mmCIF file of C-alpha atoms and ligand atoms in Angstrom:
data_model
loop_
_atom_site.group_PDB
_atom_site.id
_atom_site.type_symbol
_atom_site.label_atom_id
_atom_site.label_comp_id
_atom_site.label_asym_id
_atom_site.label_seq_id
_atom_site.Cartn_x
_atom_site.Cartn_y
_atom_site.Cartn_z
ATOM 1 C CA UNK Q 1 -27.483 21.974 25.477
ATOM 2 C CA UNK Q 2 -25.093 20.413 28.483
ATOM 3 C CA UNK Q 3 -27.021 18.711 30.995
ATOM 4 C CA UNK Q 4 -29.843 18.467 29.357
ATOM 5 C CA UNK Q 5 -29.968 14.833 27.972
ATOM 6 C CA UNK Q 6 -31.349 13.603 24.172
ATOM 7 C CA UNK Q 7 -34.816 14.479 23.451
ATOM 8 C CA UNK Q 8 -34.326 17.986 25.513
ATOM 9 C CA UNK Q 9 -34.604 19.964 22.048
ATOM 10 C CA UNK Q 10 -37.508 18.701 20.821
ATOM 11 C CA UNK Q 11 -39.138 19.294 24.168
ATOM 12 C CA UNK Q 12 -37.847 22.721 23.907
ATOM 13 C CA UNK Q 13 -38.492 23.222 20.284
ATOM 14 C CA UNK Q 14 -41.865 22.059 21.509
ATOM 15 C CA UNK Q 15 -42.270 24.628 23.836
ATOM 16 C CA UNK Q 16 -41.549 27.641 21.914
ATOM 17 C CA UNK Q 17 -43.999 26.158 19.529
ATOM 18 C CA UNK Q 18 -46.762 26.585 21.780
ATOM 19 C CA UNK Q 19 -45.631 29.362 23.052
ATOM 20 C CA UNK Q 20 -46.067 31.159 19.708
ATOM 21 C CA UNK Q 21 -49.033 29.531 19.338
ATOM 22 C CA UNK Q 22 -50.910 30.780 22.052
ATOM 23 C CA UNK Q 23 -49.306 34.648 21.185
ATOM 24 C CA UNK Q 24 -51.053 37.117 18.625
ATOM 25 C CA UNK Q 25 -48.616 39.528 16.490
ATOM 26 C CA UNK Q 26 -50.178 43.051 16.119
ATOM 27 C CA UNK Q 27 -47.363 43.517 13.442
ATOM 28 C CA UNK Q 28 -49.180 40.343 11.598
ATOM 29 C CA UNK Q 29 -52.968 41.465 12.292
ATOM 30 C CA UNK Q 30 -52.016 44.883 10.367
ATOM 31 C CA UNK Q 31 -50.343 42.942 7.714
ATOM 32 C CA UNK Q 32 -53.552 41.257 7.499
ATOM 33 C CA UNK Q 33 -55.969 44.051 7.031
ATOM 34 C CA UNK Q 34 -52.894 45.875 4.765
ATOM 35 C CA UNK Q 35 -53.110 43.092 2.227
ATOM 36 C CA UNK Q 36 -56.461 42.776 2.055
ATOM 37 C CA UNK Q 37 -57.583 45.372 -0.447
ATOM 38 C CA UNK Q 38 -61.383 44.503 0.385
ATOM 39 C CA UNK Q 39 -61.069 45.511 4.108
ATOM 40 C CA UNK Q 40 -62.667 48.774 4.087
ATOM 41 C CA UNK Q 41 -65.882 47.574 2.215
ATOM 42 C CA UNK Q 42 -66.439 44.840 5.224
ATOM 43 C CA UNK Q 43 -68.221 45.944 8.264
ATOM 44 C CA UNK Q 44 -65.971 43.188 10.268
ATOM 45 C CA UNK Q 45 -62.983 41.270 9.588
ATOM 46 C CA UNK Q 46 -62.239 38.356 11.699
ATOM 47 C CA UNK Q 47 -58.154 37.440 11.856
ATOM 48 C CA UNK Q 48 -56.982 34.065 13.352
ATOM 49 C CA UNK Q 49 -53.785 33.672 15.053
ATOM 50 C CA UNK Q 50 -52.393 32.573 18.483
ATOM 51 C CA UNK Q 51 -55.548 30.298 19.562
ATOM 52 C CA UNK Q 52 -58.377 33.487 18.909
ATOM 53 C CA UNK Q 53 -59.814 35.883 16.830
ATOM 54 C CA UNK Q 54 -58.958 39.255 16.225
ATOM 55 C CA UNK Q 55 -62.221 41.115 15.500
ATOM 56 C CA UNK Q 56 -61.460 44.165 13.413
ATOM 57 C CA UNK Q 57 -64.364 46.934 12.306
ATOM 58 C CA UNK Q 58 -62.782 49.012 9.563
ATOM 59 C CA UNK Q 59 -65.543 51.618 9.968
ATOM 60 C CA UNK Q 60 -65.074 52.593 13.259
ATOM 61 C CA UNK Q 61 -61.441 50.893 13.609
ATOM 62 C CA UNK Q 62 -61.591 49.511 16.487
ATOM 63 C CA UNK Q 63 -60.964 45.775 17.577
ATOM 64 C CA UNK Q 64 -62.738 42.729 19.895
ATOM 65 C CA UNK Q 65 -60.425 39.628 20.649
ATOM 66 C CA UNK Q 66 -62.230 36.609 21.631
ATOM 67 C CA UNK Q 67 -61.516 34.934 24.975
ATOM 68 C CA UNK Q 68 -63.184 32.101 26.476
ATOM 69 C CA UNK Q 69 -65.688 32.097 23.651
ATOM 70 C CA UNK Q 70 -66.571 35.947 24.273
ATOM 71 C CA UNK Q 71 -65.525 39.127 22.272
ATOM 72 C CA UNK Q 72 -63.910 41.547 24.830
ATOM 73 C CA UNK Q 73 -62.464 45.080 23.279
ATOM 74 C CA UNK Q 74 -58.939 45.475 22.232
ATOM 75 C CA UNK Q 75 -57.051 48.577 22.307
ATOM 76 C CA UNK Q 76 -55.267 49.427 19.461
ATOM 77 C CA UNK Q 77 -52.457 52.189 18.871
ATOM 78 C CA UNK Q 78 -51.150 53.473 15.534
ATOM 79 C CA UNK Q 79 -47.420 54.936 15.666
ATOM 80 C CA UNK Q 80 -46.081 56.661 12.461
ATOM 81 C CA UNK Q 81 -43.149 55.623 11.162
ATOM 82 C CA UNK Q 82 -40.366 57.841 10.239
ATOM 83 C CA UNK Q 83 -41.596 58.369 6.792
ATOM 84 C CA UNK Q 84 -44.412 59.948 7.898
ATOM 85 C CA UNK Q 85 -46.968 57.746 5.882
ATOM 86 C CA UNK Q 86 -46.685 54.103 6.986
ATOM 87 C CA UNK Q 87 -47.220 52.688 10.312
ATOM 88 C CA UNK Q 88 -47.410 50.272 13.073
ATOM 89 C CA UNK Q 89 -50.115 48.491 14.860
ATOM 90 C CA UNK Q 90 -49.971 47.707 18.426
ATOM 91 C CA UNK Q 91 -51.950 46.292 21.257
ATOM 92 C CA UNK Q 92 -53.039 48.313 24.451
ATOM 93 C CA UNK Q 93 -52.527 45.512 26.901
ATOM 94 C CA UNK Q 94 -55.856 44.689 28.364
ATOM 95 C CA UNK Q 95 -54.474 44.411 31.736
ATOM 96 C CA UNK Q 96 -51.915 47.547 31.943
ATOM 97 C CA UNK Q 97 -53.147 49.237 28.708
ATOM 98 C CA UNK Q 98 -49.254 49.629 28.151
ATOM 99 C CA UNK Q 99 -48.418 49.268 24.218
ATOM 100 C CA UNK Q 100 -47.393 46.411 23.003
ATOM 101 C CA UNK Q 101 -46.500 44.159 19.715
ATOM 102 C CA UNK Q 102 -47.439 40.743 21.327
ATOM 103 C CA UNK Q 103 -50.445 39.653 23.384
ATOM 104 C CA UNK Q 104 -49.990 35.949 25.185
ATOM 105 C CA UNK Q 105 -52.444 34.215 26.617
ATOM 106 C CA UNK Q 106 -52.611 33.546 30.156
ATOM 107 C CA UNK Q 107 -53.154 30.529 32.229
ATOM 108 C CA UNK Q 108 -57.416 31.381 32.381
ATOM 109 C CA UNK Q 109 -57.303 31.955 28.514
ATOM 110 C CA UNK Q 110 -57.192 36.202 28.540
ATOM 111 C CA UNK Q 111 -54.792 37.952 26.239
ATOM 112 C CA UNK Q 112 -52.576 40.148 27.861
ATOM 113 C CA UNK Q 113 -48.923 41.221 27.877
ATOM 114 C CA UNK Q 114 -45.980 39.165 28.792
ATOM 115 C CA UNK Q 115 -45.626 40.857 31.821
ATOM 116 C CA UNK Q 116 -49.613 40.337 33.194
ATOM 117 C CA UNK Q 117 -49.538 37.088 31.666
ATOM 118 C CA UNK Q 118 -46.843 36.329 34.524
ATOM 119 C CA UNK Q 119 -44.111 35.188 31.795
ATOM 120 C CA UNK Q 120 -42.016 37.888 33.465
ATOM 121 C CA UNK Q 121 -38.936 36.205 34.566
ATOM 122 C CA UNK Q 122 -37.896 38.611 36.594
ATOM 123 C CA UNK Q 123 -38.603 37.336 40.093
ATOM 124 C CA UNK Q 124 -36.136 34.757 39.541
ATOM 125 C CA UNK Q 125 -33.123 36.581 38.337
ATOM 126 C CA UNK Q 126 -30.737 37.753 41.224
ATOM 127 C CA UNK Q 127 -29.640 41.401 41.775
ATOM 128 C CA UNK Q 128 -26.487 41.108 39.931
ATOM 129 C CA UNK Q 129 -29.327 40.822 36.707
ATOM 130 C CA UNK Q 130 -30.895 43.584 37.713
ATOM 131 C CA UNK Q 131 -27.841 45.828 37.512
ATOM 132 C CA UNK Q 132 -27.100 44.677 34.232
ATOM 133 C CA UNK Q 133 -30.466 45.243 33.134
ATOM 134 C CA UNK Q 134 -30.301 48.769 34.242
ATOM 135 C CA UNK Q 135 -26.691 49.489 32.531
ATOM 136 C CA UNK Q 136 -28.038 48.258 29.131
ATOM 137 C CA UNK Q 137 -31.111 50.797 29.663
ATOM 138 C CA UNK Q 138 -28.638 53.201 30.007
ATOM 139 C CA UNK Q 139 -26.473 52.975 27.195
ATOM 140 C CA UNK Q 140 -29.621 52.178 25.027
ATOM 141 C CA UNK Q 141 -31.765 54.577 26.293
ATOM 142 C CA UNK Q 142 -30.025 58.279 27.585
ATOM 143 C CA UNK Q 143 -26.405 57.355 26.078
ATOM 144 C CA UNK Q 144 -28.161 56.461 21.981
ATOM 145 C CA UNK Q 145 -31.383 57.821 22.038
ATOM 146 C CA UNK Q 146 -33.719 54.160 22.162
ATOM 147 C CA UNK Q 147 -36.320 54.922 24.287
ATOM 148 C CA UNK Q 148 -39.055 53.044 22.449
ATOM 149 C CA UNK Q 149 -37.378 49.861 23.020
ATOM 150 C CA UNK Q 150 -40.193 48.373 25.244
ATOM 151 C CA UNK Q 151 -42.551 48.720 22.256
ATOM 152 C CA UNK Q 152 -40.518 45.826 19.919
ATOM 153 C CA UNK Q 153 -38.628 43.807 22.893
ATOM 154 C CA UNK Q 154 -39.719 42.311 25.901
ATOM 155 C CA UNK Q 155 -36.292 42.714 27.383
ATOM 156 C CA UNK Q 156 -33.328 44.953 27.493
ATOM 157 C CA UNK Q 157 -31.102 42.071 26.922
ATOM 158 C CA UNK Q 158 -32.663 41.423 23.072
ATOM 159 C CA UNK Q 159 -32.462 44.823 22.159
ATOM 160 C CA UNK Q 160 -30.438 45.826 18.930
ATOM 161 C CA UNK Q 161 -28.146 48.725 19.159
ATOM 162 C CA UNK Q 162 -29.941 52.140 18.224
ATOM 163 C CA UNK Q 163 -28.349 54.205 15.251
ATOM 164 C CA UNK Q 164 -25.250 56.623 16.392
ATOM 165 C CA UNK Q 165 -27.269 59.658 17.585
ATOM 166 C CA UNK Q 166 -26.141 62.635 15.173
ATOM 167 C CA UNK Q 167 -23.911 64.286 17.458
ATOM 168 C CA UNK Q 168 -21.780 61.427 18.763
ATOM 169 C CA UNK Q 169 -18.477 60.234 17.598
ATOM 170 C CA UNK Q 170 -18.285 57.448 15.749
ATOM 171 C CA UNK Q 171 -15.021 55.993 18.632
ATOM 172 C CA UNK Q 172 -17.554 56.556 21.088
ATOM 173 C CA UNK Q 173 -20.286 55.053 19.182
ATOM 174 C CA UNK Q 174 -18.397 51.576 18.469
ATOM 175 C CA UNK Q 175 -17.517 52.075 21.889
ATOM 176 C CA UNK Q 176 -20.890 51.682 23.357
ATOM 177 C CA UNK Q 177 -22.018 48.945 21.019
ATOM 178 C CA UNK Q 178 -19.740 46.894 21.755
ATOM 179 C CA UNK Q 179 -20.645 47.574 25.711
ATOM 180 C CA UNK Q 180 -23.650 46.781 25.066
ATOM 181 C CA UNK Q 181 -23.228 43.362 23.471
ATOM 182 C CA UNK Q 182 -21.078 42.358 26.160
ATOM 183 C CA UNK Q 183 -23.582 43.035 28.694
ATOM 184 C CA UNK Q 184 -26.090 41.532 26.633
ATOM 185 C CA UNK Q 185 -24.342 38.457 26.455
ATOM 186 C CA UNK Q 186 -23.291 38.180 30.063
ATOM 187 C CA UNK Q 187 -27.058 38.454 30.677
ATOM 188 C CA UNK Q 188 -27.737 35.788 28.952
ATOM 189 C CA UNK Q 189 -25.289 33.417 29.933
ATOM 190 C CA UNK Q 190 -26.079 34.297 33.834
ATOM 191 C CA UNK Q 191 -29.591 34.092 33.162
ATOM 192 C CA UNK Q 192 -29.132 30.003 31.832
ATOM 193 C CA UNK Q 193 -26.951 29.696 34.279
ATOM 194 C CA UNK Q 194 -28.778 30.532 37.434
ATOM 195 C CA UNK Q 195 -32.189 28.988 35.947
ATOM 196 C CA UNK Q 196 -30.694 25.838 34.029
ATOM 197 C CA UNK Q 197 -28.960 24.750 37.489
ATOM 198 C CA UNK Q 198 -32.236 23.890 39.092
ATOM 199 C CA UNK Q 199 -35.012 21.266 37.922
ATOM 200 C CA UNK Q 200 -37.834 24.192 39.452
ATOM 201 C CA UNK Q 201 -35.848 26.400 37.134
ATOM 202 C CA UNK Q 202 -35.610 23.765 33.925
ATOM 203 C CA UNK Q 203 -39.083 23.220 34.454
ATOM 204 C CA UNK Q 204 -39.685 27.529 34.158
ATOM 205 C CA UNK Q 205 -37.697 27.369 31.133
ATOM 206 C CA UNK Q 206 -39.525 24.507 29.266
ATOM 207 C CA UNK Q 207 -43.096 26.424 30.622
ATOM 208 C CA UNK Q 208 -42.220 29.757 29.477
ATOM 209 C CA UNK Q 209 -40.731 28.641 25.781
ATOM 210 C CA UNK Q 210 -37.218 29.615 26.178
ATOM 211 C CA UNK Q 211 -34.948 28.248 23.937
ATOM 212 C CA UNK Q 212 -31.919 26.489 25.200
ATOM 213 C CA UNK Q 213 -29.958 26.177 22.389
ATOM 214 C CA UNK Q 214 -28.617 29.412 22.851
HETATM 215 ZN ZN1 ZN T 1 -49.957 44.267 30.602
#
């Protein structure tokens, strides 16, 4: 919290509040129709979350979400897990139609993802970032096999380490984890660093929800 001065975590806390408040969960929308053993008898089902409405039709399964007091159409994808039976719902972003778990809304009140809604920090990180950013894709991606990544985490840097691929030793393995969290920590702490040492920048990090406890 250095620097910050008293009352900056509630202001934070805040924040990420609405932040999450103004974000719809596909993972909780298909939880919703899951659990919900009347779904298939309704001709709509309306689910509230993140400031709208999630429209579903569970004849013809598709979705509306509501924006500015209109139903647009929602994209939705279905990816099988590895059991072969159950599965996860996700958004096509309305914007980039690029699959996604979270929709936020944007500053005219359209759902979109983080990226369209211009929550993308990236502009402000310096090239050193971007390196790092590309190393972690590396190791997560061609070195252990992750490349679906993008569809849980907005960014490299909050990515778990994937399972040791089958044919990899376990010395290398460890070895490449524990890469990984170093980068991943580096990230972060260059990431407060170079935003938290500005008031522009403490300002972007209140606005966009991050948390600065961390
Ligand atoms: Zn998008």
């Amino acid at each position: 919290m250095g620097g910050w001065g008293s009352g900056g975590h509630n202001k934070t806390h805040r924040q990420v509040e609405k932040q999450r408040l103004h974000r719809v969960d596909s993972f909780a929308v298909y939880n919703n129709l899951r659990y919900d053993k009347y779904t298939c008898y309704k001709n709509k089902v309306d689910i509230r979350g993140g400031c709208t409405i999630i429209r579903y039709y569970p004849q013809s399964k598709e979705a509306e979400i509501l924006e500015n007091g209109v139903y647009y159409p929602l994209g939705l994808s279905r990816v099988l897990n590895i059991d072969g039976h159950s599965q996860r719902l996700y958004f096509l972003c309305p914007c980039c139609e690029r699959r996604v778990r979270y929709l936020y809304r944007n500053k005219n009140g359209f759902y979109m993802c983080r990226k369209c809604a211009g929550l993308n920090y990236r502009s402000q990180q310096v090239s050193g970032m971007a390196e790092m950013r590309l190393k972690m894709e590396r190791i997560v991606e061609q070195k252990l096999g992750g490349y679906g990544w993008y569809q849980d985490y907005d960014c490299i840097a909050d990515v778990p380490a994937p399972a040791k691929p089958p044919y990899m030793r376990w010395s290398k393995y460890e070895a490449l984890v524990v890469e990984l969290k170093k980068l991943q920590s580096d990230y972060y702490t260059a990431f407060y660093q170079q935003i938290a040492g500005t008031s522009l920048g403490r300002r972007f990090l209140l606005d966009y929800g991050w948390d600065m406890e961390e």
